[in-house]
């Protein structure tokens, strides 16, 4: 799955499950943490989706604000994890 595909899948998931009532459009560069779209519970839901829906578990040491700033940064993280041999 390309990074663009991951970004599209994340955008759809976030719009449909985490930000249904957001008064603004969500795109790749929307500041998810800054706007309160991601909180601890929603981040856990997103991590479950990344693991189960995208097949890429995120190691605990990579769960930080820099990696979850926007859909673009999350897609880059997922891309780096899928290209890294286990």
PDB file of N, CA, C and O in Angstrom:
ATOM      1  N   UNK A   1       0.853  -1.175   0.000  1.00  0.00           N
ATOM      2  CA  UNK A   1       0.000   0.000   0.000  1.00  0.00           C
ATOM      3  C   UNK A   1       0.900   1.240   0.000  1.00  0.00           C
ATOM      4  O   UNK A   1       1.779   1.367   0.835  1.00  0.00           O
ATOM      5  N   UNK A   2       0.666   2.137  -0.947  1.00  0.00           N
ATOM      6  CA  UNK A   2       1.494   3.337  -1.035  1.00  0.00           C
ATOM      7  C   UNK A   2       1.131   4.315   0.084  1.00  0.00           C
ATOM      8  O   UNK A   2       0.069   4.206   0.704  1.00  0.00           O
ATOM      9  N   UNK A   3       2.005   5.276   0.307  1.00  0.00           N
ATOM     10  CA  UNK A   3       1.745   6.277   1.333  1.00  0.00           C
ATOM     11  C   UNK A   3       0.489   7.089   1.002  1.00  0.00           C
ATOM     12  O   UNK A   3      -0.269   7.463   1.897  1.00  0.00           O
ATOM     13  N   UNK A   4       0.236   7.329  -0.283  1.00  0.00           N
ATOM     14  CA  UNK A   4      -0.988   8.032  -0.688  1.00  0.00           C
ATOM     15  C   UNK A   4      -2.228   7.200  -0.353  1.00  0.00           C
ATOM     16  O   UNK A   4      -3.245   7.738   0.084  1.00  0.00           O
ATOM     17  N   UNK A   5      -2.145   5.890  -0.578  1.00  0.00           N
ATOM     18  CA  UNK A   5      -3.261   5.000  -0.237  1.00  0.00           C
ATOM     19  C   UNK A   5      -3.496   4.980   1.273  1.00  0.00           C
ATOM     20  O   UNK A   5      -4.638   4.999   1.733  1.00  0.00           O
ATOM     21  N   UNK A   6      -2.412   4.933   2.030  1.00  0.00           N
ATOM     22  CA  UNK A   6      -2.520   4.954   3.490  1.00  0.00           C
ATOM     23  C   UNK A   6      -3.153   6.270   3.938  1.00  0.00           C
ATOM     24  O   UNK A   6      -4.055   6.280   4.779  1.00  0.00           O
ATOM     25  N   UNK A   7      -2.709   7.364   3.358  1.00  0.00           N
ATOM     26  CA  UNK A   7      -3.248   8.673   3.701  1.00  0.00           C
ATOM     27  C   UNK A   7      -4.747   8.746   3.409  1.00  0.00           C
ATOM     28  O   UNK A   7      -5.529   9.242   4.223  1.00  0.00           O
ATOM     29  N   UNK A   8      -5.159   8.230   2.253  1.00  0.00           N
ATOM     30  CA  UNK A   8      -6.576   8.228   1.899  1.00  0.00           C
ATOM     31  C   UNK A   8      -7.384   7.367   2.870  1.00  0.00           C
ATOM     32  O   UNK A   8      -8.474   7.768   3.309  1.00  0.00           O
ATOM     33  N   UNK A   9      -6.854   6.201   3.222  1.00  0.00           N
ATOM     34  CA  UNK A   9      -7.549   5.312   4.160  1.00  0.00           C
ATOM     35  C   UNK A   9      -7.650   5.955   5.540  1.00  0.00           C
ATOM     36  O   UNK A   9      -8.705   5.902   6.194  1.00  0.00           O
ATOM     37  N   UNK A  10      -6.574   6.594   5.992  1.00  0.00           N
ATOM     38  CA  UNK A  10      -6.594   7.273   7.289  1.00  0.00           C
ATOM     39  C   UNK A  10      -7.580   8.437   7.286  1.00  0.00           C
ATOM     40  O   UNK A  10      -8.320   8.633   8.257  1.00  0.00           O
ATOM     41  N   UNK A  11      -7.598   9.195   6.205  1.00  0.00           N
ATOM     42  CA  UNK A  11      -8.522  10.331   6.103  1.00  0.00           C
ATOM     43  C   UNK A  11      -9.964   9.853   6.208  1.00  0.00           C
ATOM     44  O   UNK A  11     -10.757  10.414   6.971  1.00  0.00           O
ATOM     45  N   UNK A  12     -10.294   8.814   5.487  1.00  0.00           N
ATOM     46  CA  UNK A  12     -11.648   8.263   5.534  1.00  0.00           C
ATOM     47  C   UNK A  12     -11.991   7.779   6.933  1.00  0.00           C
ATOM     48  O   UNK A  12     -13.064   8.090   7.471  1.00  0.00           O
ATOM     49  N   UNK A  13     -11.079   7.018   7.551  1.00  0.00           N
ATOM     50  CA  UNK A  13     -11.331   6.501   8.896  1.00  0.00           C
ATOM     51  C   UNK A  13     -11.543   7.636   9.898  1.00  0.00           C
ATOM     52  O   UNK A  13     -12.483   7.611  10.689  1.00  0.00           O
ATOM     53  N   UNK A  14     -10.672   8.622   9.855  1.00  0.00           N
ATOM     54  CA  UNK A  14     -10.762   9.728  10.814  1.00  0.00           C
ATOM     55  C   UNK A  14     -12.050  10.517  10.597  1.00  0.00           C
ATOM     56  O   UNK A  14     -12.760  10.834  11.555  1.00  0.00           O
ATOM     57  N   UNK A  15     -12.392  10.810   9.357  1.00  0.00           N
ATOM     58  CA  UNK A  15     -13.627  11.558   9.082  1.00  0.00           C
ATOM     59  C   UNK A  15     -14.857  10.796   9.554  1.00  0.00           C
ATOM     60  O   UNK A  15     -15.779  11.378  10.125  1.00  0.00           O
ATOM     61  N   UNK A  16     -14.897   9.483   9.301  1.00  0.00           N
ATOM     62  CA  UNK A  16     -16.082   8.683   9.608  1.00  0.00           C
ATOM     63  C   UNK A  16     -16.183   8.246  11.062  1.00  0.00           C
ATOM     64  O   UNK A  16     -17.279   8.006  11.554  1.00  0.00           O
ATOM     65  N   UNK A  17     -15.048   8.144  11.755  1.00  0.00           N
ATOM     66  CA  UNK A  17     -15.061   7.568  13.100  1.00  0.00           C
ATOM     67  C   UNK A  17     -14.598   8.485  14.223  1.00  0.00           C
ATOM     68  O   UNK A  17     -14.979   8.276  15.367  1.00  0.00           O
ATOM     69  N   UNK A  18     -13.772   9.455  13.907  1.00  0.00           N
ATOM     70  CA  UNK A  18     -13.187  10.273  14.973  1.00  0.00           C
ATOM     71  C   UNK A  18     -13.583  11.744  14.902  1.00  0.00           C
ATOM     72  O   UNK A  18     -13.466  12.456  15.894  1.00  0.00           O
ATOM     73  N   UNK A  19     -13.999  12.196  13.750  1.00  0.00           N
ATOM     74  CA  UNK A  19     -14.276  13.632  13.580  1.00  0.00           C
ATOM     75  C   UNK A  19     -15.579  13.868  12.833  1.00  0.00           C
ATOM     76  O   UNK A  19     -15.682  14.806  12.043  1.00  0.00           O
ATOM     77  N   UNK A  20     -16.594  13.035  13.094  1.00  0.00           N
ATOM     78  CA  UNK A  20     -17.860  13.158  12.387  1.00  0.00           C
ATOM     79  C   UNK A  20     -18.492  14.534  12.571  1.00  0.00           C
ATOM     80  O   UNK A  20     -19.144  15.051  11.682  1.00  0.00           O
ATOM     81  N   UNK A  21     -18.339  15.118  13.741  1.00  0.00           N
ATOM     82  CA  UNK A  21     -18.986  16.385  14.054  1.00  0.00           C
ATOM     83  C   UNK A  21     -18.062  17.591  13.917  1.00  0.00           C
ATOM     84  O   UNK A  21     -18.404  18.683  14.358  1.00  0.00           O
ATOM     85  N   UNK A  22     -16.907  17.388  13.306  1.00  0.00           N
ATOM     86  CA  UNK A  22     -15.957  18.494  13.164  1.00  0.00           C
ATOM     87  C   UNK A  22     -16.554  19.585  12.280  1.00  0.00           C
ATOM     88  O   UNK A  22     -17.117  19.295  11.227  1.00  0.00           O
ATOM     89  N   UNK A  23     -16.440  20.832  12.695  1.00  0.00           N
ATOM     90  CA  UNK A  23     -17.008  21.942  11.917  1.00  0.00           C
ATOM     91  C   UNK A  23     -16.113  22.388  10.758  1.00  0.00           C
ATOM     92  O   UNK A  23     -16.301  23.453  10.198  1.00  0.00           O
ATOM     93  N   UNK A  24     -15.132  21.597  10.402  1.00  0.00           N
ATOM     94  CA  UNK A  24     -14.195  21.943   9.346  1.00  0.00           C
ATOM     95  C   UNK A  24     -13.843  20.680   8.583  1.00  0.00           C
ATOM     96  O   UNK A  24     -14.064  19.561   9.058  1.00  0.00           O
ATOM     97  N   UNK A  25     -13.301  20.849   7.402  1.00  0.00           N
ATOM     98  CA  UNK A  25     -12.901  19.705   6.590  1.00  0.00           C
ATOM     99  C   UNK A  25     -11.580  19.151   7.113  1.00  0.00           C
ATOM    100  O   UNK A  25     -10.716  19.901   7.563  1.00  0.00           O
ATOM    101  N   UNK A  26     -11.440  17.852   7.042  1.00  0.00           N
ATOM    102  CA  UNK A  26     -10.218  17.174   7.474  1.00  0.00           C
ATOM    103  C   UNK A  26      -9.433  16.819   6.215  1.00  0.00           C
ATOM    104  O   UNK A  26      -9.965  16.199   5.299  1.00  0.00           O
ATOM    105  N   UNK A  27      -8.162  17.225   6.170  1.00  0.00           N
ATOM    106  CA  UNK A  27      -7.295  16.833   5.065  1.00  0.00           C
ATOM    107  C   UNK A  27      -5.964  16.356   5.627  1.00  0.00           C
ATOM    108  O   UNK A  27      -5.800  16.243   6.837  1.00  0.00           O
ATOM    109  N   UNK A  28      -5.017  16.088   4.746  1.00  0.00           N
ATOM    110  CA  UNK A  28      -3.722  15.526   5.166  1.00  0.00           C
ATOM    111  C   UNK A  28      -2.953  16.400   6.149  1.00  0.00           C
ATOM    112  O   UNK A  28      -2.134  15.899   6.901  1.00  0.00           O
ATOM    113  N   UNK A  29      -3.188  17.700   6.114  1.00  0.00           N
ATOM    114  CA  UNK A  29      -2.402  18.611   6.941  1.00  0.00           C
ATOM    115  C   UNK A  29      -3.169  19.204   8.119  1.00  0.00           C
ATOM    116  O   UNK A  29      -2.638  20.064   8.824  1.00  0.00           O
ATOM    117  N   UNK A  30      -4.376  18.741   8.351  1.00  0.00           N
ATOM    118  CA  UNK A  30      -5.151  19.222   9.497  1.00  0.00           C
ATOM    119  C   UNK A  30      -4.409  18.865  10.784  1.00  0.00           C
ATOM    120  O   UNK A  30      -4.017  17.714  10.971  1.00  0.00           O
ATOM    121  N   UNK A  31      -4.194  19.832  11.675  1.00  0.00           N
ATOM    122  CA  UNK A  31      -3.481  19.550  12.935  1.00  0.00           C
ATOM    123  C   UNK A  31      -4.392  18.789  13.911  1.00  0.00           C
ATOM    124  O   UNK A  31      -5.166  19.375  14.654  1.00  0.00           O
ATOM    125  N   UNK A  32      -4.300  17.474  13.890  1.00  0.00           N
ATOM    126  CA  UNK A  32      -5.219  16.611  14.628  1.00  0.00           C
ATOM    127  C   UNK A  32      -5.146  16.801  16.143  1.00  0.00           C
ATOM    128  O   UNK A  32      -6.176  16.813  16.818  1.00  0.00           O
ATOM    129  N   UNK A  33      -3.963  16.929  16.670  1.00  0.00           N
ATOM    130  CA  UNK A  33      -3.807  17.107  18.117  1.00  0.00           C
ATOM    131  C   UNK A  33      -4.199  18.520  18.537  1.00  0.00           C
ATOM    132  O   UNK A  33      -4.918  18.716  19.512  1.00  0.00           O
ATOM    133  N   UNK A  34      -3.740  19.480  17.776  1.00  0.00           N
ATOM    134  CA  UNK A  34      -3.987  20.890  18.089  1.00  0.00           C
ATOM    135  C   UNK A  34      -5.482  21.210  18.118  1.00  0.00           C
ATOM    136  O   UNK A  34      -5.946  21.991  18.941  1.00  0.00           O
ATOM    137  N   UNK A  35      -6.249  20.598  17.211  1.00  0.00           N
ATOM    138  CA  UNK A  35      -7.684  20.850  17.143  1.00  0.00           C
ATOM    139  C   UNK A  35      -8.498  19.935  18.058  1.00  0.00           C
ATOM    140  O   UNK A  35      -9.716  20.044  18.112  1.00  0.00           O
ATOM    141  N   UNK A  36      -7.820  19.030  18.742  1.00  0.00           N
ATOM    142  CA  UNK A  36      -8.520  18.131  19.655  1.00  0.00           C
ATOM    143  C   UNK A  36      -9.227  16.969  18.968  1.00  0.00           C
ATOM    144  O   UNK A  36     -10.056  16.297  19.583  1.00  0.00           O
ATOM    145  N   UNK A  37      -8.911  16.738  17.711  1.00  0.00           N
ATOM    146  CA  UNK A  37      -9.515  15.605  17.002  1.00  0.00           C
ATOM    147  C   UNK A  37      -8.992  14.300  17.589  1.00  0.00           C
ATOM    148  O   UNK A  37      -9.742  13.339  17.734  1.00  0.00           O
ATOM    149  N   UNK A  38      -7.718  14.272  17.924  1.00  0.00           N
ATOM    150  CA  UNK A  38      -7.146  13.104  18.585  1.00  0.00           C
ATOM    151  C   UNK A  38      -6.958  13.406  20.064  1.00  0.00           C
ATOM    152  O   UNK A  38      -6.298  14.378  20.430  1.00  0.00           O
ATOM    153  N   UNK A  39      -7.567  12.579  20.892  1.00  0.00           N
ATOM    154  CA  UNK A  39      -7.299  12.575  22.325  1.00  0.00           C
ATOM    155  C   UNK A  39      -6.831  11.163  22.655  1.00  0.00           C
ATOM    156  O   UNK A  39      -6.599  10.360  21.741  1.00  0.00           O
ATOM    157  N   UNK A  40      -6.700  10.822  23.910  1.00  0.00           N
ATOM    158  CA  UNK A  40      -6.156   9.506  24.240  1.00  0.00           C
ATOM    159  C   UNK A  40      -7.040   8.367  23.741  1.00  0.00           C
ATOM    160  O   UNK A  40      -6.546   7.391  23.162  1.00  0.00           O
ATOM    161  N   UNK A  41      -8.351   8.469  23.908  1.00  0.00           N
ATOM    162  CA  UNK A  41      -9.251   7.406  23.457  1.00  0.00           C
ATOM    163  C   UNK A  41      -9.266   7.299  21.932  1.00  0.00           C
ATOM    164  O   UNK A  41      -9.169   6.200  21.373  1.00  0.00           O
ATOM    165  N   UNK A  42      -9.360   8.428  21.256  1.00  0.00           N
ATOM    166  CA  UNK A  42      -9.394   8.406  19.793  1.00  0.00           C
ATOM    167  C   UNK A  42      -8.058   7.960  19.203  1.00  0.00           C
ATOM    168  O   UNK A  42      -8.024   7.308  18.162  1.00  0.00           O
ATOM    169  N   UNK A  43      -6.970   8.276  19.883  1.00  0.00           N
ATOM    170  CA  UNK A  43      -5.672   7.796  19.421  1.00  0.00           C
ATOM    171  C   UNK A  43      -5.607   6.280  19.545  1.00  0.00           C
ATOM    172  O   UNK A  43      -5.096   5.598  18.655  1.00  0.00           O
ATOM    173  N   UNK A  44      -6.144   5.731  20.629  1.00  0.00           N
ATOM    174  CA  UNK A  44      -6.193   4.276  20.789  1.00  0.00           C
ATOM    175  C   UNK A  44      -7.036   3.638  19.684  1.00  0.00           C
ATOM    176  O   UNK A  44      -6.658   2.605  19.120  1.00  0.00           O
ATOM    177  N   UNK A  45      -8.159   4.264  19.351  1.00  0.00           N
ATOM    178  CA  UNK A  45      -9.001   3.753  18.264  1.00  0.00           C
ATOM    179  C   UNK A  45      -8.245   3.798  16.931  1.00  0.00           C
ATOM    180  O   UNK A  45      -8.308   2.856  16.139  1.00  0.00           O
ATOM    181  N   UNK A  46      -7.527   4.880  16.707  1.00  0.00           N
ATOM    182  CA  UNK A  46      -6.747   5.023  15.484  1.00  0.00           C
ATOM    183  C   UNK A  46      -5.630   3.980  15.429  1.00  0.00           C
ATOM    184  O   UNK A  46      -5.398   3.358  14.389  1.00  0.00           O
ATOM    185  N   UNK A  47      -4.960   3.759  16.539  1.00  0.00           N
ATOM    186  CA  UNK A  47      -3.902   2.750  16.578  1.00  0.00           C
ATOM    187  C   UNK A  47      -4.457   1.360  16.286  1.00  0.00           C
ATOM    188  O   UNK A  47      -3.818   0.563  15.597  1.00  0.00           O
ATOM    189  N   UNK A  48      -5.644   1.058  16.802  1.00  0.00           N
ATOM    190  CA  UNK A  48      -6.284  -0.232  16.506  1.00  0.00           C
ATOM    191  C   UNK A  48      -6.585  -0.343  15.014  1.00  0.00           C
ATOM    192  O   UNK A  48      -6.391  -1.403  14.416  1.00  0.00           O
ATOM    193  N   UNK A  49      -7.064   0.739  14.411  1.00  0.00           N
ATOM    194  CA  UNK A  49      -7.331   0.723  12.971  1.00  0.00           C
ATOM    195  C   UNK A  49      -6.042   0.517  12.177  1.00  0.00           C
ATOM    196  O   UNK A  49      -6.006  -0.267  11.222  1.00  0.00           O
ATOM    197  N   UNK A  50      -4.982   1.216  12.565  1.00  0.00           N
ATOM    198  CA  UNK A  50      -3.707   1.070  11.859  1.00  0.00           C
ATOM    199  C   UNK A  50      -3.223  -0.376  11.955  1.00  0.00           C
ATOM    200  O   UNK A  50      -2.769  -0.960  10.972  1.00  0.00           O
ATOM    201  N   UNK A  51      -3.359  -0.966  13.133  1.00  0.00           N
ATOM    202  CA  UNK A  51      -2.925  -2.354  13.339  1.00  0.00           C
ATOM    203  C   UNK A  51      -3.829  -3.334  12.589  1.00  0.00           C
ATOM    204  O   UNK A  51      -3.356  -4.174  11.834  1.00  0.00           O
ATOM    205  N   UNK A  52      -5.132  -3.234  12.809  1.00  0.00           N
ATOM    206  CA  UNK A  52      -6.064  -4.222  12.262  1.00  0.00           C
ATOM    207  C   UNK A  52      -6.478  -3.922  10.825  1.00  0.00           C
ATOM    208  O   UNK A  52      -6.568  -4.831  10.001  1.00  0.00           O
ATOM    209  N   UNK A  53      -6.734  -2.665  10.526  1.00  0.00           N
ATOM    210  CA  UNK A  53      -7.220  -2.292   9.199  1.00  0.00           C
ATOM    211  C   UNK A  53      -6.116  -2.158   8.168  1.00  0.00           C
ATOM    212  O   UNK A  53      -6.302  -2.489   6.996  1.00  0.00           O
ATOM    213  N   UNK A  54      -4.971  -1.660   8.606  1.00  0.00           N
ATOM    214  CA  UNK A  54      -3.854  -1.461   7.679  1.00  0.00           C
ATOM    215  C   UNK A  54      -2.762  -2.511   7.837  1.00  0.00           C
ATOM    216  O   UNK A  54      -1.821  -2.559   7.061  1.00  0.00           O
ATOM    217  N   UNK A  55      -2.875  -3.328   8.886  1.00  0.00           N
ATOM    218  CA  UNK A  55      -1.910  -4.404   9.093  1.00  0.00           C
ATOM    219  C   UNK A  55      -0.548  -3.957   9.558  1.00  0.00           C
ATOM    220  O   UNK A  55       0.452  -4.629   9.321  1.00  0.00           O
ATOM    221  N   UNK A  56      -0.496  -2.816  10.242  1.00  0.00           N
ATOM    222  CA  UNK A  56       0.791  -2.269  10.680  1.00  0.00           C
ATOM    223  C   UNK A  56       0.735  -1.860  12.145  1.00  0.00           C
ATOM    224  O   UNK A  56       0.244  -0.779  12.475  1.00  0.00           O
ATOM    225  N   UNK A  57       1.221  -2.703  13.044  1.00  0.00           N
ATOM    226  CA  UNK A  57       1.258  -2.289  14.447  1.00  0.00           C
ATOM    227  C   UNK A  57       2.291  -1.172  14.657  1.00  0.00           C
ATOM    228  O   UNK A  57       3.341  -1.165  14.019  1.00  0.00           O
ATOM    229  N   UNK A  58       1.946  -0.245  15.528  1.00  0.00           N
ATOM    230  CA  UNK A  58       2.853   0.866  15.842  1.00  0.00           C
ATOM    231  C   UNK A  58       3.491   0.579  17.204  1.00  0.00           C
ATOM    232  O   UNK A  58       2.788   0.454  18.202  1.00  0.00           O
ATOM    233  N   UNK A  59       4.816   0.466  17.246  1.00  0.00           N
ATOM    234  CA  UNK A  59       5.489   0.225  18.523  1.00  0.00           C
ATOM    235  C   UNK A  59       5.269   1.390  19.491  1.00  0.00           C
ATOM    236  O   UNK A  59       5.209   2.552  19.063  1.00  0.00           O
ATOM    237  N   UNK A  60       5.141   1.093  20.783  1.00  0.00           N
ATOM    238  CA  UNK A  60       4.871   2.149  21.771  1.00  0.00           C
ATOM    239  C   UNK A  60       5.859   3.315  21.726  1.00  0.00           C
ATOM    240  O   UNK A  60       5.464   4.462  21.920  1.00  0.00           O
ATOM    241  N   UNK A  61       7.115   3.046  21.437  1.00  0.00           N
ATOM    242  CA  UNK A  61       8.111   4.126  21.442  1.00  0.00           C
ATOM    243  C   UNK A  61       7.902   5.123  20.303  1.00  0.00           C
ATOM    244  O   UNK A  61       8.460   6.211  20.326  1.00  0.00           O
ATOM    245  N   UNK A  62       7.071   4.777  19.318  1.00  0.00           N
ATOM    246  CA  UNK A  62       6.802   5.700  18.207  1.00  0.00           C
ATOM    247  C   UNK A  62       5.488   6.456  18.369  1.00  0.00           C
ATOM    248  O   UNK A  62       5.111   7.247  17.505  1.00  0.00           O
ATOM    249  N   UNK A  63       4.802   6.218  19.467  1.00  0.00           N
ATOM    250  CA  UNK A  63       3.548   6.926  19.721  1.00  0.00           C
ATOM    251  C   UNK A  63       3.879   8.225  20.442  1.00  0.00           C
ATOM    252  O   UNK A  63       4.021   8.270  21.656  1.00  0.00           O
ATOM    253  N   UNK A  64       4.077   9.268  19.647  1.00  0.00           N
ATOM    254  CA  UNK A  64       4.358  10.580  20.211  1.00  0.00           C
ATOM    255  C   UNK A  64       3.716  11.659  19.336  1.00  0.00           C
ATOM    256  O   UNK A  64       3.255  11.392  18.230  1.00  0.00           O
ATOM    257  N   UNK A  65       3.659  12.845  19.853  1.00  0.00           N
ATOM    258  CA  UNK A  65       2.959  13.944  19.184  1.00  0.00           C
ATOM    259  C   UNK A  65       3.515  14.220  17.788  1.00  0.00           C
ATOM    260  O   UNK A  65       2.753  14.524  16.867  1.00  0.00           O
ATOM    261  N   UNK A  66       4.807  14.108  17.605  1.00  0.00           N
ATOM    262  CA  UNK A  66       5.393  14.406  16.291  1.00  0.00           C
ATOM    263  C   UNK A  66       4.871  13.462  15.215  1.00  0.00           C
ATOM    264  O   UNK A  66       4.635  13.886  14.083  1.00  0.00           O
ATOM    265  N   UNK A  67       4.664  12.204  15.557  1.00  0.00           N
ATOM    266  CA  UNK A  67       4.194  11.222  14.581  1.00  0.00           C
ATOM    267  C   UNK A  67       2.691  11.288  14.341  1.00  0.00           C
ATOM    268  O   UNK A  67       2.196  10.751  13.350  1.00  0.00           O
ATOM    269  N   UNK A  68       1.946  11.929  15.244  1.00  0.00           N
ATOM    270  CA  UNK A  68       0.490  11.981  15.138  1.00  0.00           C
ATOM    271  C   UNK A  68      -0.032  13.404  14.966  1.00  0.00           C
ATOM    272  O   UNK A  68      -1.182  13.694  15.230  1.00  0.00           O
ATOM    273  N   UNK A  69       0.819  14.280  14.475  1.00  0.00           N
ATOM    274  CA  UNK A  69       0.461  15.681  14.275  1.00  0.00           C
ATOM    275  C   UNK A  69      -0.620  15.838  13.215  1.00  0.00           C
ATOM    276  O   UNK A  69      -1.524  16.654  13.366  1.00  0.00           O
ATOM    277  N   UNK A  70      -0.518  15.069  12.130  1.00  0.00           N
ATOM    278  CA  UNK A  70      -1.467  15.191  11.012  1.00  0.00           C
ATOM    279  C   UNK A  70      -1.577  13.843  10.317  1.00  0.00           C
ATOM    280  O   UNK A  70      -0.803  12.923  10.590  1.00  0.00           O
ATOM    281  N   UNK A  71      -2.514  13.745   9.399  1.00  0.00           N
ATOM    282  CA  UNK A  71      -2.648  12.515   8.620  1.00  0.00           C
ATOM    283  C   UNK A  71      -1.369  12.266   7.830  1.00  0.00           C
ATOM    284  O   UNK A  71      -0.912  11.129   7.708  1.00  0.00           O
ATOM    285  N   UNK A  72      -0.770  13.320   7.325  1.00  0.00           N
ATOM    286  CA  UNK A  72       0.479  13.177   6.559  1.00  0.00           C
ATOM    287  C   UNK A  72       1.585  12.551   7.414  1.00  0.00           C
ATOM    288  O   UNK A  72       2.303  11.655   6.961  1.00  0.00           O
ATOM    289  N   UNK A  73       1.733  12.992   8.666  1.00  0.00           N
ATOM    290  CA  UNK A  73       2.795  12.438   9.516  1.00  0.00           C
ATOM    291  C   UNK A  73       2.476  10.999   9.927  1.00  0.00           C
ATOM    292  O   UNK A  73       3.378  10.180  10.035  1.00  0.00           O
ATOM    293  N   UNK A  74       1.201  10.695  10.119  1.00  0.00           N
ATOM    294  CA  UNK A  74       0.822   9.318  10.460  1.00  0.00           C
ATOM    295  C   UNK A  74       1.075   8.404   9.266  1.00  0.00           C
ATOM    296  O   UNK A  74       1.611   7.296   9.418  1.00  0.00           O
ATOM    297  N   UNK A  75       0.712   8.846   8.061  1.00  0.00           N
ATOM    298  CA  UNK A  75       0.943   8.047   6.853  1.00  0.00           C
ATOM    299  C   UNK A  75       2.443   7.812   6.649  1.00  0.00           C
ATOM    300  O   UNK A  75       2.859   6.710   6.259  1.00  0.00           O
ATOM    301  N   UNK A  76       3.257   8.812   6.925  1.00  0.00           N
ATOM    302  CA  UNK A  76       4.711   8.646   6.812  1.00  0.00           C
ATOM    303  C   UNK A  76       5.209   7.619   7.823  1.00  0.00           C
ATOM    304  O   UNK A  76       6.068   6.785   7.504  1.00  0.00           O
ATOM    305  N   UNK A  77       4.669   7.655   9.035  1.00  0.00           N
ATOM    306  CA  UNK A  77       5.047   6.673  10.058  1.00  0.00           C
ATOM    307  C   UNK A  77       4.682   5.270   9.594  1.00  0.00           C
ATOM    308  O   UNK A  77       5.504   4.356   9.662  1.00  0.00           O
ATOM    309  N   UNK A  78       3.442   5.092   9.135  1.00  0.00           N
ATOM    310  CA  UNK A  78       2.999   3.779   8.671  1.00  0.00           C
ATOM    311  C   UNK A  78       3.871   3.319   7.506  1.00  0.00           C
ATOM    312  O   UNK A  78       4.307   2.170   7.443  1.00  0.00           O
ATOM    313  N   UNK A  79       4.168   4.235   6.596  1.00  0.00           N
ATOM    314  CA  UNK A  79       5.044   3.903   5.462  1.00  0.00           C
ATOM    315  C   UNK A  79       6.418   3.454   5.911  1.00  0.00           C
ATOM    316  O   UNK A  79       6.974   2.492   5.365  1.00  0.00           O
ATOM    317  N   UNK A  80       6.966   4.124   6.907  1.00  0.00           N
ATOM    318  CA  UNK A  80       8.296   3.746   7.395  1.00  0.00           C
ATOM    319  C   UNK A  80       8.263   2.381   8.091  1.00  0.00           C
ATOM    320  O   UNK A  80       9.218   1.622   8.002  1.00  0.00           O
ATOM    321  N   UNK A  81       7.159   2.064   8.729  1.00  0.00           N
ATOM    322  CA  UNK A  81       7.042   0.781   9.413  1.00  0.00           C
ATOM    323  C   UNK A  81       6.841  -0.375   8.430  1.00  0.00           C
ATOM    324  O   UNK A  81       7.307  -1.481   8.678  1.00  0.00           O
ATOM    325  N   UNK A  82       6.163  -0.105   7.334  1.00  0.00           N
ATOM    326  CA  UNK A  82       5.922  -1.177   6.371  1.00  0.00           C
ATOM    327  C   UNK A  82       7.139  -1.420   5.497  1.00  0.00           C
ATOM    328  O   UNK A  82       7.289  -2.496   4.938  1.00  0.00           O
ATOM    329  N   UNK A  83       8.036  -0.437   5.403  1.00  0.00           N
ATOM    330  CA  UNK A  83       9.233  -0.625   4.596  1.00  0.00           C
ATOM    331  C   UNK A  83      10.412  -1.118   5.417  1.00  0.00           C
ATOM    332  O   UNK A  83      11.457  -1.445   4.878  1.00  0.00           O
ATOM    333  N   UNK A  84      10.232  -1.207   6.739  1.00  0.00           N
ATOM    334  CA  UNK A  84      11.293  -1.655   7.622  1.00  0.00           C
ATOM    335  C   UNK A  84      11.152  -3.157   7.846  1.00  0.00           C
ATOM    336  O   UNK A  84      10.103  -3.620   8.278  1.00  0.00           O
ATOM    337  N   UNK A  85      12.192  -3.939   7.553  1.00  0.00           N
ATOM    338  CA  UNK A  85      12.096  -5.373   7.804  1.00  0.00           C
ATOM    339  C   UNK A  85      12.027  -5.664   9.296  1.00  0.00           C
ATOM    340  O   UNK A  85      12.634  -4.963  10.097  1.00  0.00           O
ATOM    341  N   UNK A  86      11.277  -6.691   9.660  1.00  0.00           N
ATOM    342  CA  UNK A  86      11.128  -7.047  11.099  1.00  0.00           C
ATOM    343  C   UNK A  86      12.259  -7.895  11.567  1.00  0.00           C
ATOM    344  O   UNK A  86      12.774  -8.733  11.030  1.00  0.00           O
TER     345      UNK A  86
END
